[in-house]
Every structure is written in C-alpha cells, then in structure tokens.
PDB file of C-alpha atoms in Angstrom:
ATOM      1  CA  MET Y  17       2.553  17.127 -31.025  1.00 85.00           C
ATOM      2  CA  SER Y  18       5.433  15.916 -28.785  1.00 88.00           C
ATOM      3  CA  HIS Y  19       4.993  12.274 -27.882  1.00 89.00           C
ATOM      4  CA  TYR Y  20       7.485  11.011 -25.092  1.00 88.00           C
ATOM      5  CA  GLU Y  21       7.597   6.915 -24.447  1.00 85.00           C
ATOM      6  CA  GLY Y  22      10.316   5.741 -22.087  1.00 86.00           C
ATOM      7  CA  ASP Y  23      12.042   2.255 -23.433  1.00 83.00           C
ATOM      8  CA  LEU Y  24      14.322  -0.443 -21.387  1.00 86.00           C
ATOM      9  CA  ARG Y  25      17.750   1.410 -21.895  1.00 83.00           C
ATOM     10  CA  ALA Y  26      19.240   2.347 -18.880  1.00 83.00           C
ATOM     11  CA  PRO Y  27      22.287   4.934 -19.180  1.00 81.00           C
ATOM     12  CA  ASP Y  28      25.981   3.861 -19.119  1.00 84.00           C
ATOM     13  CA  ASN Y  29      26.786   3.910 -15.250  1.00 89.00           C
ATOM     14  CA  ALA Y  30      23.448   3.896 -13.861  1.00 93.00           C
ATOM     15  CA  ARG Y  31      22.936   2.190 -10.476  1.00 97.00           C
ATOM     16  CA  PHE Y  32      20.016   0.348  -8.993  1.00 98.00           C
ATOM     17  CA  ALA Y  33      18.907   0.543  -5.715  1.00 98.00           C
ATOM     18  CA  ILE Y  34      16.787  -2.483  -4.164  1.00 98.00           C
ATOM     19  CA  ILE Y  35      15.305  -2.030  -1.114  1.00 98.00           C
ATOM     20  CA  ALA Y  36      13.755  -5.082   0.469  1.00 98.00           C
ATOM     21  CA  SER Y  37      12.167  -5.861   3.640  1.00 97.00           C
ATOM     22  CA  ARG Y  38      12.884  -9.240   5.726  1.00 96.00           C
ATOM     23  CA  TRP Y  39       9.456  -9.887   7.086  1.00 93.00           C
ATOM     24  CA  ASN Y  40       7.799 -12.445   4.741  1.00 94.00           C
ATOM     25  CA  ALA Y  41      11.134 -13.222   3.560  1.00 94.00           C
ATOM     26  CA  ARG Y  42      10.121 -16.194   1.543  1.00 95.00           C
ATOM     27  CA  ILE Y  43       7.828 -13.984  -0.661  1.00 96.00           C
ATOM     28  CA  THR Y  44      10.262 -10.706  -0.688  1.00 97.00           C
ATOM     29  CA  ASP Y  45      13.617 -13.040  -1.173  1.00 97.00           C
ATOM     30  CA  ALA Y  46      11.626 -14.440  -4.671  1.00 97.00           C
ATOM     31  CA  LEU Y  47      10.723 -10.435  -5.147  1.00 98.00           C
ATOM     32  CA  VAL Y  48      14.317  -9.725  -4.836  1.00 98.00           C
ATOM     33  CA  ALA Y  49      15.499 -12.304  -7.535  1.00 98.00           C
ATOM     34  CA  GLY Y  50      13.065 -11.175  -9.863  1.00 97.00           C
ATOM     35  CA  ALA Y  51      14.275  -7.788  -9.999  1.00 98.00           C
ATOM     36  CA  ARG Y  52      17.943  -8.660 -10.250  1.00 98.00           C
ATOM     37  CA  GLN Y  53      17.621 -11.409 -12.719  1.00 97.00           C
ATOM     38  CA  SER Y  54      15.321  -8.844 -14.503  1.00 96.00           C
ATOM     39  CA  LEU Y  55      17.948  -6.146 -14.488  1.00 97.00           C
ATOM     40  CA  ALA Y  56      20.309  -8.269 -15.308  1.00 96.00           C
ATOM     41  CA  GLY Y  57      18.324  -9.519 -18.381  1.00 95.00           C
ATOM     42  CA  ASN Y  58      18.609  -5.535 -19.284  1.00 95.00           C
ATOM     43  CA  GLY Y  59      22.007  -5.611 -19.348  1.00 94.00           C
ATOM     44  CA  ILE Y  60      22.571  -4.353 -15.957  1.00 95.00           C
ATOM     45  CA  ALA Y  61      25.800  -5.462 -14.522  1.00 96.00           C
ATOM     46  CA  GLU Y  62      25.316  -7.043 -11.201  1.00 96.00           C
ATOM     47  CA  ASP Y  63      28.142  -4.569  -9.224  1.00 96.00           C
ATOM     48  CA  ALA Y  64      25.673  -2.001 -10.427  1.00 97.00           C
ATOM     49  CA  ILE Y  65      23.107  -3.112  -8.314  1.00 98.00           C
ATOM     50  CA  ASP Y  66      22.679  -2.513  -4.340  1.00 98.00           C
ATOM     51  CA  VAL Y  67      20.635  -4.322  -2.088  1.00 98.00           C
ATOM     52  CA  VAL Y  68      19.684  -3.239   1.373  1.00 98.00           C
ATOM     53  CA  ARG Y  69      17.971  -5.248   3.645  1.00 98.00           C
ATOM     54  CA  VAL Y  70      15.040  -3.911   5.916  1.00 98.00           C
ATOM     55  CA  PRO Y  71      13.049  -5.222   8.606  1.00 97.00           C
ATOM     56  CA  GLY Y  72       9.577  -4.775   7.164  1.00 95.00           C
ATOM     57  CA  ALA Y  73       7.960  -2.693   4.529  1.00 95.00           C
ATOM     58  CA  TRP Y  74       7.297   0.307   7.590  1.00 95.00           C
ATOM     59  CA  GLU Y  75      11.562   0.920   7.244  1.00 97.00           C
ATOM     60  CA  LEU Y  76      11.229   1.193   3.379  1.00 98.00           C
ATOM     61  CA  PRO Y  77      10.704   4.791   2.830  1.00 98.00           C
ATOM     62  CA  LEU Y  78      13.359   5.989   5.425  1.00 98.00           C
ATOM     63  CA  VAL Y  79      15.829   3.721   3.214  1.00 98.00           C
ATOM     64  CA  ALA Y  80      14.670   5.352   0.166  1.00 98.00           C
ATOM     65  CA  ALA Y  81      14.823   9.036   1.388  1.00 98.00           C
ATOM     66  CA  ARG Y  82      18.433   8.201   2.603  1.00 98.00           C
ATOM     67  CA  LEU Y  83      19.502   6.510  -0.960  1.00 98.00           C
ATOM     68  CA  ALA Y  84      17.842   8.792  -3.063  1.00 98.00           C
ATOM     69  CA  ALA Y  85      19.153  11.761  -1.298  1.00 98.00           C
ATOM     70  CA  SER Y  86      22.389  10.765  -1.776  1.00 97.00           C
ATOM     71  CA  GLY Y  87      22.685  10.885  -5.504  1.00 96.00           C
ATOM     72  CA  ARG Y  88      23.576   7.593  -6.475  1.00 97.00           C
ATOM     73  CA  HIS Y  89      21.134   5.481  -7.932  1.00 98.00           C
ATOM     74  CA  ALA Y  90      19.322   6.285 -11.002  1.00 97.00           C
ATOM     75  CA  ALA Y  91      16.346   4.363  -9.610  1.00 98.00           C
ATOM     76  CA  ILE Y  92      14.865   2.966  -6.156  1.00 98.00           C
ATOM     77  CA  ILE Y  93      12.687  -0.674  -6.297  1.00 98.00           C
ATOM     78  CA  ALA Y  94      11.369  -1.266  -3.172  1.00 98.00           C
ATOM     79  CA  LEU Y  95      10.201  -4.487  -2.553  1.00 98.00           C
ATOM     80  CA  GLY Y  96       7.984  -6.072   0.474  1.00 97.00           C
ATOM     81  CA  CYS Y  97       5.085  -7.998   1.593  1.00 96.00           C
ATOM     82  CA  VAL Y  98       2.223  -7.061   3.781  1.00 94.00           C
ATOM     83  CA  ILE Y  99      -0.355  -9.538   4.612  1.00 91.00           C
ATOM     84  CA  ARG Y 100      -4.022  -8.661   5.896  1.00 89.00           C
ATOM     85  CA  GLY Y 101      -4.020 -10.231   9.597  1.00 73.00           C
ATOM     86  CA  ASP Y 102      -6.972  -9.659  12.437  1.00 68.00           C
ATOM     87  CA  THR Y 103      -6.066  -6.217  12.919  1.00 69.00           C
ATOM     88  CA  ARG Y 104      -5.959  -2.804  11.477  1.00 72.00           C
ATOM     89  CA  HIS Y 105      -2.219  -2.976  11.335  1.00 77.00           C
ATOM     90  CA  TYR Y 106      -2.082  -4.028   7.906  1.00 77.00           C
ATOM     91  CA  GLU Y 107      -3.716  -0.776   6.425  1.00 84.00           C
ATOM     92  CA  HIS Y 108      -1.679   1.377   8.184  1.00 85.00           C
ATOM     93  CA  VAL Y 109       1.557  -0.289   6.848  1.00 90.00           C
ATOM     94  CA  ALA Y 110       0.700  -0.813   3.294  1.00 91.00           C
ATOM     95  CA  ASP Y 111      -0.989   2.371   3.239  1.00 93.00           C
ATOM     96  CA  LEU Y 112       1.647   4.589   4.434  1.00 95.00           C
ATOM     97  CA  CYS Y 113       4.615   2.667   2.950  1.00 96.00           C
ATOM     98  CA  ALA Y 114       3.220   3.652  -0.382  1.00 96.00           C
ATOM     99  CA  GLU Y 115       2.618   7.304   0.983  1.00 97.00           C
ATOM    100  CA  GLY Y 116       6.096   7.279   1.944  1.00 97.00           C
ATOM    101  CA  LEU Y 117       7.300   5.746  -1.214  1.00 98.00           C
ATOM    102  CA  MET Y 118       5.444   8.419  -3.238  1.00 98.00           C
ATOM    103  CA  ARG Y 119       6.863  11.311  -0.890  1.00 98.00           C
ATOM    104  CA  VAL Y 120      10.655  10.032  -1.869  1.00 98.00           C
ATOM    105  CA  GLN Y 121      10.016   9.983  -5.881  1.00 97.00           C
ATOM    106  CA  LEU Y 122       8.325  13.394  -5.851  1.00 97.00           C
ATOM    107  CA  ASP Y 123      10.718  15.135  -3.382  1.00 98.00           C
ATOM    108  CA  HIS Y 124      14.014  13.681  -5.284  1.00 98.00           C
ATOM    109  CA  ARG Y 125      12.121  13.367  -8.611  1.00 96.00           C
ATOM    110  CA  LEU Y 126      13.843  10.302  -8.620  1.00 97.00           C
ATOM    111  CA  PRO Y 127      12.146   6.802  -9.884  1.00 98.00           C
ATOM    112  CA  VAL Y 128      10.714   5.224  -6.799  1.00 98.00           C
ATOM    113  CA  LEU Y 129       8.928   1.789  -7.824  1.00 98.00           C
ATOM    114  CA  ASN Y 130       6.343   0.597  -5.435  1.00 97.00           C
ATOM    115  CA  GLY Y 131       6.783  -3.571  -5.446  1.00 97.00           C
ATOM    116  CA  VAL Y 132       5.058  -3.654  -1.686  1.00 97.00           C
ATOM    117  CA  LEU Y 133       2.694  -6.582  -1.921  1.00 95.00           C
ATOM    118  CA  ALA Y 134      -0.487  -5.695   0.047  1.00 94.00           C
ATOM    119  CA  VAL Y 135      -2.320  -8.905  -0.156  1.00 93.00           C
ATOM    120  CA  GLU Y 136      -5.228 -10.576   1.583  1.00 90.00           C
ATOM    121  CA  ARG Y 137      -3.563 -14.150   1.924  1.00 92.00           C
ATOM    122  CA  VAL Y 138      -0.107 -15.710   2.055  1.00 92.00           C
ATOM    123  CA  GLU Y 139      -2.077 -17.436  -1.604  1.00 94.00           C
ATOM    124  CA  ASP Y 140      -2.140 -14.353  -3.131  1.00 92.00           C
ATOM    125  CA  ALA Y 141       1.464 -13.131  -2.584  1.00 92.00           C
ATOM    126  CA  GLU Y 142       3.149 -16.202  -3.491  1.00 94.00           C
ATOM    127  CA  ALA Y 143       1.225 -16.100  -7.078  1.00 92.00           C
ATOM    128  CA  ARG Y 144       2.453 -12.106  -7.262  1.00 92.00           C
ATOM    129  CA  ALA Y 145       6.290 -13.486  -6.129  1.00 93.00           C
ATOM    130  CA  GLY Y 146       7.073 -16.157  -9.231  1.00 86.00           C
ATOM    131  CA  GLY Y 147       3.534 -17.893  -9.184  1.00 89.00           C
ATOM    132  CA  SER Y 148       0.766 -17.663 -11.567  1.00 88.00           C
ATOM    133  CA  HIS Y 149       0.420 -13.775 -11.357  1.00 92.00           C
ATOM    134  CA  GLY Y 150       4.269 -13.311 -12.432  1.00 90.00           C
ATOM    135  CA  ASN Y 151       6.649 -11.742 -10.251  1.00 96.00           C
ATOM    136  CA  LYS Y 152       5.897  -8.437  -8.962  1.00 97.00           C
ATOM    137  CA  GLY Y 153       9.917  -7.840  -8.524  1.00 97.00           C
ATOM    138  CA  GLU Y 154      10.568  -8.202 -11.793  1.00 97.00           C
ATOM    139  CA  GLU Y 155       7.557  -6.184 -13.192  1.00 97.00           C
ATOM    140  CA  ALA Y 156       9.037  -3.525 -10.650  1.00 98.00           C
ATOM    141  CA  ALA Y 157      12.516  -3.513 -12.252  1.00 98.00           C
ATOM    142  CA  LEU Y 158      11.191  -3.375 -15.641  1.00 97.00           C
ATOM    143  CA  ALA Y 159       9.602   0.081 -14.807  1.00 97.00           C
ATOM    144  CA  ALA Y 160      12.572   1.225 -13.152  1.00 98.00           C
ATOM    145  CA  LEU Y 161      14.019   1.130 -16.624  1.00 96.00           C
ATOM    146  CA  GLU Y 162      11.309   2.428 -18.023  1.00 96.00           C
ATOM    147  CA  MET Y 163      11.073   5.618 -16.271  1.00 96.00           C
ATOM    148  CA  ILE Y 164      15.180   6.418 -16.028  1.00 95.00           C
ATOM    149  CA  ASN Y 165      14.678   6.812 -19.879  1.00 93.00           C
ATOM    150  CA  LEU Y 166      11.429   8.521 -19.967  1.00 94.00           C
ATOM    151  CA  VAL Y 167      12.623  11.145 -17.438  1.00 93.00           C
ATOM    152  CA  GLU Y 168      15.516  11.534 -19.747  1.00 90.00           C
ATOM    153  CA  GLN Y 169      13.573  12.655 -22.711  1.00 89.00           C
ATOM    154  CA  LEU Y 170      11.490  14.842 -20.742  1.00 90.00           C
ATOM    155  CA  PRO Y 171      11.956  18.910 -20.974  1.00 87.00           C
TER     156      PRO Y 171
END
C-alpha cells in the first residue's frame, strides 16, 4: 500500500501568487502579511511571491484563472473577507467566489487555496486575521506549500 503526504518544502524556483481583495482592507492586509511571513519563514524568497490586489472577493476567481493559465505559479493563494450584512449579497459573493476558486483549481490542476473569510461580524474576521483564531492567510500559505509537495508526489 502506498502512502502520500505533503510537507512544507517547495520545489526550487517555485513562484507563488497571492491574490487579495481590497474590500475590508484592514482584514485582508493582515491576511496578506500572514501569508507572506509564512512563505518567507519556509524559505520562499520575497521575489518569488507575486501579490495581486483586486477590488473584492467577487473578482478573485477571474484573476486566479488568468494567473493559473499563465503557468508561472506553483500555487495561488486567494485572500479576502466577506462580512454578512442585511441582504443576501453575502451568500452570493462568498459561495460563488468559493465555487469559482475550486473551478480554477480543478480546471488547471493547480493548488488554489481559499483564504476568503466568510464571517458574521467584523470581530469574527479580526479573530481570524491575526487574532485569537490565528491568521488564515498564514494557514493558506502553509497549505499551498503542502499541496505543491503532495501533488508532485502523486502518480
């Protein structure tokens, strides 16, 4: 029986893309900082990380698809923050963003990490952007490293 499991080693010359929404910038800036620190802490050089800012979470899948099609990146880390409001807009944006990111991942066979927070209140986002629940940008970057390594091992 074979056993496959990734670790946190990226291949030499691997490039990473971090796509982050500007909406809820205080939160997304913290997520981007966490992702960058996590990659740097695992040996990824600053010049091997491309950061692309988009208006909001809705725009993340399109940019992820363009970057994935370029073939330049070993993984794409999508970061954003959608906070529930008084309308159903929250569900449309959060759900369809997640579906779009999954589609890019499957269509391009490239790790696309969904680090888009979908939360009830701004306090929930703060807790996940460096607060009491850690930094989900950091966690998405670690998952990107692991997935690159795992995918390379698979037959």
